[in-house]
Each structure stands twice: as C-alpha cells, then as structure tokens.
DNA sequence: GTCTATATTAGGATAGAC
DNA sequence: GTCTATCCTAATATAGAC
C-alpha cells in the first residue's frame, strides 16, 4: 500500500468513500480506524482530512448518499395496476439491495452512531421510500386486487423480508437472481392475498 | 454510580451481562468501553476482570446464551398439523424477539466481531433454529396444506420478516402484541399458500 | 495534495493494596 | 471482590514541511 508522495485529487475522494463503506459495513463504524481507511486507499491518515471534516461526517455522507441513490433509482408508474407495481417494487428492492449490500447493511446498523441532526435527515429519506410501498399496497386494497389487514405493518414486514436476502445471498450460489426474484414475488403475492 | 468499596459477588456477574448486552446493542460492541460497562454496573473497570477473561469472551458468551435460550424456549409438537405448528412458530418468534430485542439485534449485527471459533459455534446454533422452521414448511408441502417453491429460501424470508418487528415495535404503540401476531400470521399464511 | 510527526485522549488489561 | 493506579497501545485530529 505504501506509495510515493504525490497528488491524485481526482480519485482519492471517491476511493475514501468506497473503502470506508466497505470497511464500515464489514467491521462496524467504531471498529474501523482512520488509519485503516487510509491504508486501504493508499495514503497516510492525515491526508484523509483534506477530503472530509471528520469521521462522523464521512459516515453521515455515506448513509445519506445511499438513501438518495435508492430514492433516485426507484421508478414507479401510478398508471399501472397495483399488483404490477408491487411486482416491480419487489424485484427492484431485491436487485438494488444485492447491488448495494454494504450500504444496506450499514444503513440498518449504524444509524445509531449518527448525531441527532444527521440521524433525523437520513431517517426522513428512508421513510419516503417506505411510503412508496405503502401507497402501492393501499391502492391494491382499494382496487380490490389485494387483501391485507394493515398497510403500514405490511410495508415494514415486506421490506424486512426482501432486504433479508442480503443476509444469505452469495454470488454463484444455488439460486440466481432471476429465480430469487421469482420466489420472493410468489411469497409477496401470497402475503398480500393476491392469488 | 460511585459506590463504597465492598463485595457483592452474588449480583455483579449477572449485572455485567445485563448492562453489557444493552450497551452493545445500542452502541455497538466496538463503541462500548469496559469503563462504560463498569460505570453502568457500579464498579471500577478492573473489577470486571474477576468475572470475564476479556471483552471478546463477554460478547461470545452473550450471543451463545441468547441462541441457547431461543432453542430452549422453542417447543414444537410434530404430532400437530403443519399449519398449526407454523402458526405456533410465528407467534413464538415474534414474542421471543420482542422480549429479547437487544440480544436479537446484537446477534444479527456483531457476529462478525467474533473470533472464528466463537463465530462457528454460534452460527451452528442459529442454523438449528432455522432448520426447525424449514422442517415445518417441508411437512406442510408434503401434506399438501402449503404451497411454496423453495423451503430453504422461504425459511430465511419468513425469519427476516418476523424478526423485523423489532425494528419498529414500540411498547404502547398503535398495535398490541396479540394484534401484531394476528397480522403477521395472516401474511405468513398467505405467503405459504395456505389460504 | 500528501507526507511525517505529534498533541491529546482514551482504550483494554494488569498489579497490588484493602 | 473491589479499589486505585498504571502500563501499553492505539485512536482522532492537527501542524508544518515538501
């Protein structure tokens, strides 16, 4: 990792974020030192502070960017039937979660290590995403294609179920992504009484 | 918290475990210092080492005890119909998770901070519990009362969904436990095609 | 923009008195 | 069994040279 002195501003910033995300997710925010991040990037610890004010701001920035990416990536079409939109959500959420499993795990786990201000801002973004699913479920109930008792609780239950795929999925494992999406969609369809 | 010198062996040991569990769950293993735990218990940091060899052993002990408690508490009756046993599992898992939410969260999150030996032992216990559900699902499929594509994936999906209740449940909130159990059981029954 | 060096604080763990 | 005191290590963050 040792590297001769030199300037590489164009890539160091993103590298810090990439490596910090991976290290935080795998060891936990508090367990990772700035020296570790610097070593992964290939700079000395002091150099990090040209890019970030402190460790807390780095964490908050990673989590907020992730939630923003998630919201930006999700595309809904309210003109479609609710059941079709629900299927879209299921497949999107699984794919996005697997593509960003480090950030997903970090978001779940390190919210408590944020200052109250940062915490509030990021939880608000998460709630916008949850509400997107809740709206679909309510539409499904209203239009009679779904049958369920409590849209809000069902929202939380479904998101937990889908996100859980990151706990056991391994690239090249027994099931490929398409198949996983199919199976989860079958579970969800049944859960919302749409069979 | 400051306390006069004295001997209270009969309670200090359990107190260390209780407070460590709570602190680890709320701040993360790495973020909690031995001094913090000692302060919560009401002793000096050095006194902890009369009860535990080191911080790592304390974590491993908390996680292993939790998994053992879970396995001990779960009672299945293979003579009952699979659907009835599944309902029992759903209600048991929700109740147990809410009664031990700190330990549940810790188990999910801090496995990676265990040494390989400790990690292996505790994951093996967790797998025994997961298999208990998987067996019920397989029986349900065999007997024709359930319809699902992949018992192993469905096991992981259902456990993630049920455990997720710890993320949002608050004592005295909109829904009481009985009602939550009813709603989740409705979701699960639909997911396994038992309507 | 990155380096080396360091100020400052705090961590886990141990020794020996009471 | 617990206390006080301390060893040793490592942490975040900053200062100033290159």
CSV table of C-alpha atoms (C1' of nucleotides) in Angstrom, one decimal:
chain,number,residue,atom,x,y,z
A,1,UNK,CA,0.0,0.0,0.0
A,2,UNK,CA,2.9,2.4,0.6
A,3,UNK,CA,3.1,4.9,-2.1
A,4,UNK,CA,5.5,7.6,-3.1
A,5,UNK,CA,4.4,11.1,-2.3
A,6,UNK,CA,2.2,12.7,-5.0
A,7,UNK,CA,-1.1,14.3,-5.8
A,8,UNK,CA,-4.1,12.4,-7.1
A,9,UNK,CA,-7.1,14.5,-6.1
A,10,UNK,CA,-9.2,13.3,-8.9
A,11,UNK,CA,-9.5,9.8,-7.5
A,12,UNK,CA,-8.7,9.9,-3.8
A,13,UNK,CA,-12.0,11.4,-2.7
A,14,UNK,CA,-14.2,8.6,-4.2
A,15,UNK,CA,-11.7,6.0,-3.1
A,16,UNK,CA,-12.1,7.1,0.5
A,17,UNK,CA,-15.8,6.7,0.3
A,18,UNK,CA,-15.6,3.3,-1.4
A,19,UNK,CA,-13.2,1.8,1.0
A,20,UNK,CA,-14.8,3.4,4.1
A,21,UNK,CA,-18.2,2.0,3.1
A,22,UNK,CA,-16.8,-1.5,2.7
A,23,UNK,CA,-14.8,-1.4,6.0
A,24,UNK,CA,-17.6,0.2,8.0
A,25,UNK,CA,-20.0,-2.5,6.7
A,26,UNK,CA,-17.7,-5.4,7.5
A,27,UNK,CA,-16.3,-4.3,10.8
A,28,UNK,CA,-18.6,-1.6,12.1
A,29,UNK,CA,-18.1,2.1,12.2
A,30,UNK,CA,-16.5,2.3,15.6
A,31,UNK,CA,-14.2,-0.7,14.9
A,32,UNK,CA,-12.6,0.9,11.8
A,33,UNK,CA,-9.8,3.4,12.3
A,34,UNK,CA,-8.9,6.3,10.0
A,35,UNK,CA,-5.5,4.6,9.6
A,36,UNK,CA,-7.2,1.5,8.2
A,37,UNK,CA,-9.2,3.6,5.7
A,38,UNK,CA,-6.1,5.5,4.7
A,39,UNK,CA,-4.1,2.2,4.3
A,40,UNK,CA,-6.9,0.8,2.0
A,41,UNK,CA,-6.9,3.9,-0.1
A,42,UNK,CA,-3.1,4.1,-0.2
A,43,UNK,CA,-2.4,7.3,1.6
A,44,UNK,CA,-1.4,8.4,5.1
A,45,UNK,CA,-4.1,9.1,7.7
A,46,UNK,CA,-3.6,12.8,7.7
A,47,UNK,CA,-4.4,13.1,4.0
A,48,UNK,CA,-8.0,12.0,4.6
A,49,UNK,CA,-8.7,15.3,6.3
A,50,UNK,CA,-8.3,17.1,3.0
A,51,UNK,CA,-11.5,15.4,1.9
A,52,UNK,CA,-13.6,15.0,5.0
A,53,UNK,CA,-14.0,17.1,8.1
A,54,UNK,CA,-14.1,14.1,10.4
A,55,UNK,CA,-15.2,10.5,10.8
A,56,UNK,CA,-18.8,11.3,11.7
A,57,UNK,CA,-19.3,13.4,8.6
A,58,UNK,CA,-17.9,10.5,6.5
A,59,UNK,CA,-20.5,8.1,7.9
A,60,UNK,CA,-23.4,10.5,7.5
A,61,UNK,CA,-22.4,11.3,4.0
A,62,UNK,CA,-22.2,7.6,3.1
A,63,UNK,CA,-25.6,6.9,4.5
A,64,UNK,CA,-27.3,9.9,3.1
A,65,UNK,CA,-25.9,9.2,-0.4
A,66,UNK,CA,-27.1,5.7,-0.2
A,67,UNK,CA,-30.7,6.7,0.7
A,68,UNK,CA,-30.6,9.3,-2.0
A,69,UNK,CA,-29.4,6.8,-4.6
A,70,UNK,CA,-32.2,4.4,-3.6
A,71,UNK,CA,-34.9,7.1,-4.0
A,72,UNK,CA,-33.4,8.2,-7.3
A,73,UNK,CA,-33.3,4.7,-8.7
A,74,UNK,CA,-36.9,3.7,-7.7
A,75,UNK,CA,-39.3,4.4,-10.6
A,76,UNK,CA,-43.0,3.9,-10.1
A,77,UNK,CA,-45.7,4.2,-12.7
A,78,UNK,CA,-49.0,5.0,-10.9
A,79,UNK,CA,-50.9,4.3,-14.1
A,80,UNK,CA,-50.1,0.6,-13.9
A,81,UNK,CA,-52.3,-1.8,-11.9
A,82,UNK,CA,-51.2,-2.0,-8.3
A,83,UNK,CA,-50.2,-5.7,-8.5
A,84,UNK,CA,-47.9,-4.9,-11.4
A,85,UNK,CA,-46.3,-2.0,-9.5
A,86,UNK,CA,-45.9,-4.3,-6.4
A,87,UNK,CA,-44.0,-6.8,-8.5
A,88,UNK,CA,-41.8,-4.0,-9.8
A,89,UNK,CA,-41.1,-2.9,-6.3
A,90,UNK,CA,-40.2,-6.5,-5.1
A,91,UNK,CA,-37.8,-7.1,-8.0
A,92,UNK,CA,-36.3,-3.6,-7.7
A,93,UNK,CA,-35.7,-3.8,-4.0
A,94,UNK,CA,-34.0,-7.2,-4.2
A,95,UNK,CA,-31.7,-6.1,-7.0
A,96,UNK,CA,-30.8,-2.8,-5.5
A,97,UNK,CA,-30.2,-4.4,-2.1
A,98,UNK,CA,-27.9,-7.0,-3.6
A,99,UNK,CA,-26.1,-4.4,-5.7
A,100,UNK,CA,-25.5,-2.2,-2.6
A,101,UNK,CA,-25.4,-4.8,0.2
A,102,UNK,CA,-22.7,-3.0,2.1
A,103,UNK,CA,-24.6,0.3,2.1
A,104,UNK,CA,-27.9,-1.6,3.0
A,105,UNK,CA,-26.3,-3.3,6.0
A,106,UNK,CA,-24.6,-0.1,7.1
A,107,UNK,CA,-27.9,1.8,6.9
A,108,UNK,CA,-29.6,-0.8,9.0
A,109,UNK,CA,-26.8,-0.9,11.6
A,110,UNK,CA,-25.1,2.4,12.0
A,111,UNK,CA,-27.9,4.9,12.2
A,112,UNK,CA,-27.5,4.9,15.9
A,113,UNK,CA,-23.9,6.2,15.5
A,114,UNK,CA,-25.1,9.4,13.9
A,115,UNK,CA,-25.5,12.7,15.6
A,116,UNK,CA,-29.2,13.6,16.1
A,117,UNK,CA,-29.2,16.0,13.2
A,118,UNK,CA,-27.7,13.5,10.7
A,119,UNK,CA,-30.0,10.8,12.1
A,120,UNK,CA,-33.1,12.8,11.5
A,121,UNK,CA,-32.3,13.8,8.0
A,122,UNK,CA,-31.5,10.2,6.9
A,123,UNK,CA,-34.4,8.6,8.6
A,124,UNK,CA,-36.7,11.0,6.8
A,125,UNK,CA,-35.3,9.8,3.5
A,126,UNK,CA,-35.9,6.2,4.5
A,127,UNK,CA,-39.5,7.0,5.4
A,128,UNK,CA,-40.1,8.4,1.9
A,129,UNK,CA,-39.1,5.1,0.4
A,130,UNK,CA,-41.2,3.1,2.8
A,131,UNK,CA,-44.2,5.2,2.0
A,132,UNK,CA,-43.8,4.5,-1.7
A,133,UNK,CA,-44.5,0.8,-1.0
A,134,UNK,CA,-47.3,1.7,1.4
A,135,UNK,CA,-49.1,3.7,-1.2
A,136,UNK,CA,-49.0,0.8,-3.6
A,137,UNK,CA,-50.5,-1.5,-1.0
A,138,UNK,CA,-53.3,0.9,-0.3
A,139,UNK,CA,-54.1,1.2,-4.0
A,140,UNK,CA,-54.2,-2.6,-4.2
A,141,UNK,CA,-56.6,-2.8,-1.4
A,142,UNK,CA,-58.8,0.0,-2.7
A,143,UNK,CA,-58.9,-1.5,-6.2
A,144,UNK,CA,-59.7,-5.0,-4.7
A,145,UNK,CA,-56.7,-6.8,-6.1
A,146,UNK,CA,-55.0,-7.2,-2.7
A,147,UNK,CA,-56.3,-8.3,0.7
A,148,UNK,CA,-54.4,-7.4,3.8
A,149,UNK,CA,-55.1,-6.1,7.3
A,150,UNK,CA,-52.7,-3.3,7.9
A,151,UNK,CA,-50.8,-1.5,5.0
A,152,UNK,CA,-48.3,0.1,7.3
A,153,UNK,CA,-47.3,-3.0,9.1
A,154,UNK,CA,-47.3,-5.0,5.9
A,155,UNK,CA,-45.0,-2.4,4.4
A,156,UNK,CA,-42.5,-2.9,7.2
A,157,UNK,CA,-42.9,-6.7,7.1
A,158,UNK,CA,-42.3,-6.9,3.3
A,159,UNK,CA,-39.3,-4.6,3.3
A,160,UNK,CA,-37.7,-6.6,6.1
A,161,UNK,CA,-38.3,-9.8,4.2
A,162,UNK,CA,-36.9,-8.5,1.0
A,163,UNK,CA,-33.9,-6.8,2.5
A,164,UNK,CA,-33.1,-10.1,4.3
A,165,UNK,CA,-31.9,-11.5,1.0
A,166,UNK,CA,-28.6,-9.8,1.7
A,167,UNK,CA,-28.0,-12.0,4.7
A,168,UNK,CA,-27.7,-15.2,2.9
A,169,UNK,CA,-27.2,-14.5,-0.9
A,170,UNK,CA,-23.9,-15.4,-2.3
A,171,UNK,CA,-22.8,-14.8,-5.9
A,172,UNK,CA,-22.8,-18.1,-7.8
A,173,UNK,CA,-24.8,-19.8,-5.2
A,174,UNK,CA,-27.7,-22.3,-5.6
A,175,UNK,CA,-30.2,-19.7,-6.9
A,176,UNK,CA,-29.6,-17.0,-9.4
A,177,UNK,CA,-31.1,-13.5,-9.1
A,178,UNK,CA,-33.9,-14.0,-11.5
A,179,UNK,CA,-35.0,-17.2,-9.7
A,180,UNK,CA,-34.8,-15.4,-6.3
A,181,UNK,CA,-36.9,-12.6,-7.6
A,182,UNK,CA,-39.5,-15.1,-8.8
A,183,UNK,CA,-39.6,-16.9,-5.5
A,184,UNK,CA,-39.9,-13.8,-3.4
A,185,UNK,CA,-42.6,-12.4,-5.7
A,186,UNK,CA,-44.5,-15.6,-5.1
A,187,UNK,CA,-44.2,-15.1,-1.4
A,188,UNK,CA,-45.3,-11.5,-1.5
A,189,UNK,CA,-48.2,-12.1,-3.9
A,190,UNK,CA,-49.5,-14.7,-1.4
A,191,UNK,CA,-48.9,-12.5,1.6
A,192,UNK,CA,-51.0,-9.6,0.1
A,193,UNK,CA,-53.8,-12.0,-0.7
A,194,UNK,CA,-53.4,-11.7,-4.5
A,195,UNK,CA,-53.6,-15.3,-5.5
B,1,UNK,CA,-22.8,5.3,40.2
B,2,UNK,CA,-19.8,5.8,42.6
B,3,UNK,CA,-20.1,3.3,45.4
B,4,UNK,CA,-18.2,2.5,48.5
B,5,UNK,CA,-15.8,-0.4,48.3
B,6,UNK,CA,-17.4,-3.8,49.0
B,7,UNK,CA,-18.1,-7.3,47.8
B,8,UNK,CA,-21.3,-8.2,46.0
B,9,UNK,CA,-20.3,-11.3,44.0
B,10,UNK,CA,-23.8,-12.6,44.0
B,11,UNK,CA,-25.2,-9.9,41.7
B,12,UNK,CA,-22.3,-8.3,39.9
B,13,UNK,CA,-21.8,-11.1,37.4
B,14,UNK,CA,-25.3,-11.1,36.1
B,15,UNK,CA,-25.3,-7.3,36.2
B,16,UNK,CA,-22.3,-7.1,33.9
B,17,UNK,CA,-24.0,-9.3,31.4
B,18,UNK,CA,-27.3,-7.4,31.5
B,19,UNK,CA,-25.7,-4.0,31.1
B,20,UNK,CA,-23.1,-5.2,28.5
B,21,UNK,CA,-25.9,-6.6,26.4
B,22,UNK,CA,-27.9,-3.4,26.5
B,23,UNK,CA,-24.9,-1.2,25.8
B,24,UNK,CA,-23.5,-3.4,23.0
B,25,UNK,CA,-26.9,-3.5,21.3
B,26,UNK,CA,-27.4,0.3,21.5
B,27,UNK,CA,-23.9,1.5,20.6
B,28,UNK,CA,-22.2,-1.5,19.1
B,29,UNK,CA,-19.6,-3.8,20.6
B,30,UNK,CA,-16.6,-1.8,19.4
B,31,UNK,CA,-18.0,1.5,20.5
B,32,UNK,CA,-18.6,0.4,24.1
B,33,UNK,CA,-15.7,0.6,26.5
B,34,UNK,CA,-15.1,-1.6,29.5
B,35,UNK,CA,-15.2,1.6,31.6
B,36,UNK,CA,-18.7,2.3,30.4
B,37,UNK,CA,-19.9,-1.2,31.3
B,38,UNK,CA,-18.3,-0.9,34.7
B,39,UNK,CA,-19.9,2.5,35.3
B,40,UNK,CA,-23.3,1.1,34.4
B,41,UNK,CA,-22.8,-1.8,36.8
B,42,UNK,CA,-21.5,0.5,39.5
B,43,UNK,CA,-17.9,-0.8,39.8
B,44,UNK,CA,-14.5,0.1,38.6
B,45,UNK,CA,-13.2,-1.2,35.3
B,46,UNK,CA,-10.7,-3.5,36.9
B,47,UNK,CA,-13.4,-5.4,38.8
B,48,UNK,CA,-14.9,-6.7,35.6
B,49,UNK,CA,-11.9,-9.0,35.1
B,50,UNK,CA,-12.9,-11.0,38.1
B,51,UNK,CA,-15.8,-12.2,36.1
B,52,UNK,CA,-14.8,-12.3,32.5
B,53,UNK,CA,-11.5,-13.1,30.8
B,54,UNK,CA,-11.8,-10.3,28.3
B,55,UNK,CA,-14.2,-8.3,26.2
B,56,UNK,CA,-14.4,-10.8,23.4
B,57,UNK,CA,-15.4,-13.6,25.7
B,58,UNK,CA,-18.1,-11.4,27.1
B,59,UNK,CA,-19.6,-10.9,23.6
B,60,UNK,CA,-19.4,-14.5,22.7
B,61,UNK,CA,-21.0,-15.6,26.0
B,62,UNK,CA,-23.9,-13.1,25.5
B,63,UNK,CA,-24.6,-14.3,21.9
B,64,UNK,CA,-24.2,-18.0,22.7
B,65,UNK,CA,-26.5,-17.7,25.8
B,66,UNK,CA,-29.1,-16.0,23.7
B,67,UNK,CA,-29.1,-18.6,21.0
B,68,UNK,CA,-29.3,-21.3,23.6
B,69,UNK,CA,-32.2,-19.6,25.3
B,70,UNK,CA,-34.0,-19.3,22.0
B,71,UNK,CA,-33.6,-23.0,21.3
B,72,UNK,CA,-34.6,-24.0,24.8
B,73,UNK,CA,-37.7,-21.8,24.6
B,74,UNK,CA,-39.0,-23.2,21.3
B,75,UNK,CA,-41.3,-26.1,21.7
B,76,UNK,CA,-42.7,-27.9,18.7
B,77,UNK,CA,-45.2,-30.8,18.6
B,78,UNK,CA,-44.6,-32.8,15.4
B,79,UNK,CA,-47.9,-34.6,16.0
B,80,UNK,CA,-49.9,-31.4,15.2
B,81,UNK,CA,-50.8,-30.4,11.6
B,82,UNK,CA,-48.0,-28.4,9.9
B,83,UNK,CA,-50.2,-25.3,9.6
B,84,UNK,CA,-50.9,-25.3,13.3
B,85,UNK,CA,-47.2,-25.7,14.0
B,86,UNK,CA,-46.3,-22.9,11.7
B,87,UNK,CA,-48.7,-20.6,13.5
B,88,UNK,CA,-47.0,-21.5,16.7
B,89,UNK,CA,-43.7,-20.7,15.3
B,90,UNK,CA,-44.8,-17.3,14.0
B,91,UNK,CA,-46.3,-16.2,17.3
B,92,UNK,CA,-43.4,-17.7,19.3
B,93,UNK,CA,-40.8,-16.0,17.2
B,94,UNK,CA,-42.4,-12.6,17.4
B,95,UNK,CA,-42.9,-12.8,21.1
B,96,UNK,CA,-39.4,-14.0,21.8
B,97,UNK,CA,-37.9,-11.4,19.5
B,98,UNK,CA,-39.7,-8.6,21.2
B,99,UNK,CA,-38.9,-9.9,24.7
B,100,UNK,CA,-35.2,-10.1,23.8
B,101,UNK,CA,-34.8,-7.4,21.2
B,102,UNK,CA,-31.4,-6.3,22.4
B,103,UNK,CA,-30.0,-9.8,22.1
B,104,UNK,CA,-31.7,-10.3,18.7
B,105,UNK,CA,-30.2,-7.1,17.3
B,106,UNK,CA,-26.8,-8.0,18.7
B,107,UNK,CA,-26.9,-11.5,17.2
B,108,UNK,CA,-27.7,-10.0,13.9
B,109,UNK,CA,-25.0,-7.4,14.0
B,110,UNK,CA,-22.0,-8.5,16.0
B,111,UNK,CA,-21.4,-12.0,14.7
B,112,UNK,CA,-18.6,-10.5,12.6
B,113,UNK,CA,-16.8,-9.3,15.7
B,114,UNK,CA,-16.4,-12.8,17.0
B,115,UNK,CA,-13.2,-14.9,16.6
B,116,UNK,CA,-13.7,-17.7,14.1
B,117,UNK,CA,-14.1,-20.3,16.8
B,118,UNK,CA,-16.8,-18.4,18.6
B,119,UNK,CA,-18.4,-17.5,15.3
B,120,UNK,CA,-18.7,-21.1,14.2
B,121,UNK,CA,-20.2,-22.3,17.4
B,122,UNK,CA,-22.9,-19.6,17.5
B,123,UNK,CA,-23.8,-19.8,13.8
B,124,UNK,CA,-24.3,-23.6,14.2
B,125,UNK,CA,-26.9,-22.9,16.9
B,126,UNK,CA,-28.7,-20.4,14.7
B,127,UNK,CA,-28.9,-22.9,11.9
B,128,UNK,CA,-30.5,-25.5,14.2
B,129,UNK,CA,-33.2,-22.9,14.8
B,130,UNK,CA,-33.7,-22.1,11.2
B,131,UNK,CA,-33.9,-25.8,10.4
B,132,UNK,CA,-36.8,-26.2,12.8
B,133,UNK,CA,-38.9,-23.8,10.7
B,134,UNK,CA,-37.7,-25.4,7.4
B,135,UNK,CA,-38.9,-28.8,8.6
B,136,UNK,CA,-42.3,-27.5,9.3
B,137,UNK,CA,-42.5,-26.0,5.8
B,138,UNK,CA,-41.4,-29.2,4.2
B,139,UNK,CA,-44.1,-31.1,6.2
B,140,UNK,CA,-46.7,-28.6,5.1
B,141,UNK,CA,-45.7,-29.1,1.4
B,142,UNK,CA,-45.7,-32.9,1.7
B,143,UNK,CA,-49.1,-33.0,3.4
B,144,UNK,CA,-50.5,-30.6,0.8
B,145,UNK,CA,-51.6,-27.8,3.2
B,146,UNK,CA,-48.9,-25.4,2.0
B,147,UNK,CA,-47.8,-24.4,-1.5
B,148,UNK,CA,-44.3,-22.8,-1.9
B,149,UNK,CA,-41.4,-23.0,-4.2
B,150,UNK,CA,-38.3,-23.3,-2.0
B,151,UNK,CA,-38.5,-24.3,1.6
B,152,UNK,CA,-35.0,-23.1,2.5
B,153,UNK,CA,-35.3,-19.6,0.9
B,154,UNK,CA,-38.8,-19.3,2.4
B,155,UNK,CA,-37.4,-20.1,5.8
B,156,UNK,CA,-34.9,-17.3,5.5
B,157,UNK,CA,-37.5,-14.9,4.1
B,158,UNK,CA,-40.0,-15.6,6.9
B,159,UNK,CA,-37.5,-15.3,9.7
B,160,UNK,CA,-36.3,-12.0,8.3
B,161,UNK,CA,-39.8,-10.7,8.1
B,162,UNK,CA,-40.8,-11.8,11.6
B,163,UNK,CA,-37.6,-10.6,13.2
B,164,UNK,CA,-38.1,-7.2,11.5
B,165,UNK,CA,-40.8,-6.5,14.0
B,166,UNK,CA,-38.1,-5.4,16.4
B,167,UNK,CA,-37.2,-2.5,14.1
B,168,UNK,CA,-40.4,-0.6,14.5
B,169,UNK,CA,-42.3,-2.1,17.5
B,170,UNK,CA,-42.7,0.3,20.4
B,171,UNK,CA,-44.4,-0.6,23.7
B,172,UNK,CA,-47.8,1.1,23.9
B,173,UNK,CA,-47.8,1.8,20.2
B,174,UNK,CA,-50.7,1.6,17.8
B,175,UNK,CA,-50.9,-2.2,17.8
B,176,UNK,CA,-50.7,-4.6,20.7
B,177,UNK,CA,-48.8,-7.8,20.5
B,178,UNK,CA,-51.8,-10.1,20.0
B,179,UNK,CA,-52.9,-8.0,17.1
B,180,UNK,CA,-49.4,-7.9,15.6
B,181,UNK,CA,-49.2,-11.7,15.9
B,182,UNK,CA,-52.6,-11.9,14.1
B,183,UNK,CA,-51.5,-9.7,11.2
B,184,UNK,CA,-48.1,-11.4,10.7
B,185,UNK,CA,-49.8,-14.8,10.8
B,186,UNK,CA,-52.1,-13.6,8.1
B,187,UNK,CA,-49.1,-12.6,6.0
B,188,UNK,CA,-47.3,-15.8,6.6
B,189,UNK,CA,-50.4,-18.0,5.9
B,190,UNK,CA,-50.8,-16.2,2.6
B,191,UNK,CA,-47.1,-16.4,1.7
B,192,UNK,CA,-47.0,-20.2,2.1
B,193,UNK,CA,-50.2,-20.6,0.0
B,194,UNK,CA,-52.4,-21.8,2.8
B,195,UNK,CA,-55.5,-19.7,2.2
C,1,DG,C1',-2.5,17.1,-2.0
C,2,DT,C1',0.2,14.3,0.7
C,3,DC,C1',3.8,13.5,3.8
C,4,DT,C1',5.9,13.0,8.7
C,5,DA,C1',5.4,14.0,13.3
C,6,DT,C1',2.9,14.8,17.2
C,7,DA,C1',-0.6,16.6,20.6
C,8,DT,C1',-4.2,14.7,23.1
C,9,DT,C1',-7.3,11.5,24.6
C,10,DA,C1',-8.9,7.1,25.6
C,11,DG,C1',-8.9,2.3,25.1
C,12,DG,C1',-8.1,-2.9,27.2
C,13,DA,C1',-6.0,-5.1,30.6
C,14,DT,C1',-3.0,-6.0,34.9
C,15,DA,C1',-0.8,-5.3,39.8
C,16,DG,C1',-1.1,-4.8,44.3
C,17,DA,C1',-3.5,-2.6,48.3
C,18,DC,C1',-7.6,-3.1,51.2
D,1,DG,C1',-14.3,-8.8,45.4
D,2,DT,C1',-13.3,-4.3,44.5
D,3,DC,C1',-10.4,-0.4,44.6
D,4,DT,C1',-6.7,2.7,42.8
D,5,DA,C1',-3.0,3.3,39.9
D,6,DT,C1',-0.8,2.3,35.8
D,7,DC,C1',1.3,0.0,31.6
D,8,DC,C1',0.9,-0.1,27.0
D,9,DT,C1',-1.2,0.6,22.8
D,10,DA,C1',-3.9,2.9,19.6
D,11,DA,C1',-7.3,6.3,18.4
D,12,DT,C1',-8.8,11.1,16.1
D,13,DA,C1',-7.2,15.1,14.6
D,14,DT,C1',-3.8,18.9,13.6
D,15,DA,C1',0.7,21.4,12.2
D,16,DG,C1',4.0,22.3,9.1
D,17,DA,C1',7.3,20.5,5.6
D,18,DC,C1',7.6,19.1,0.7
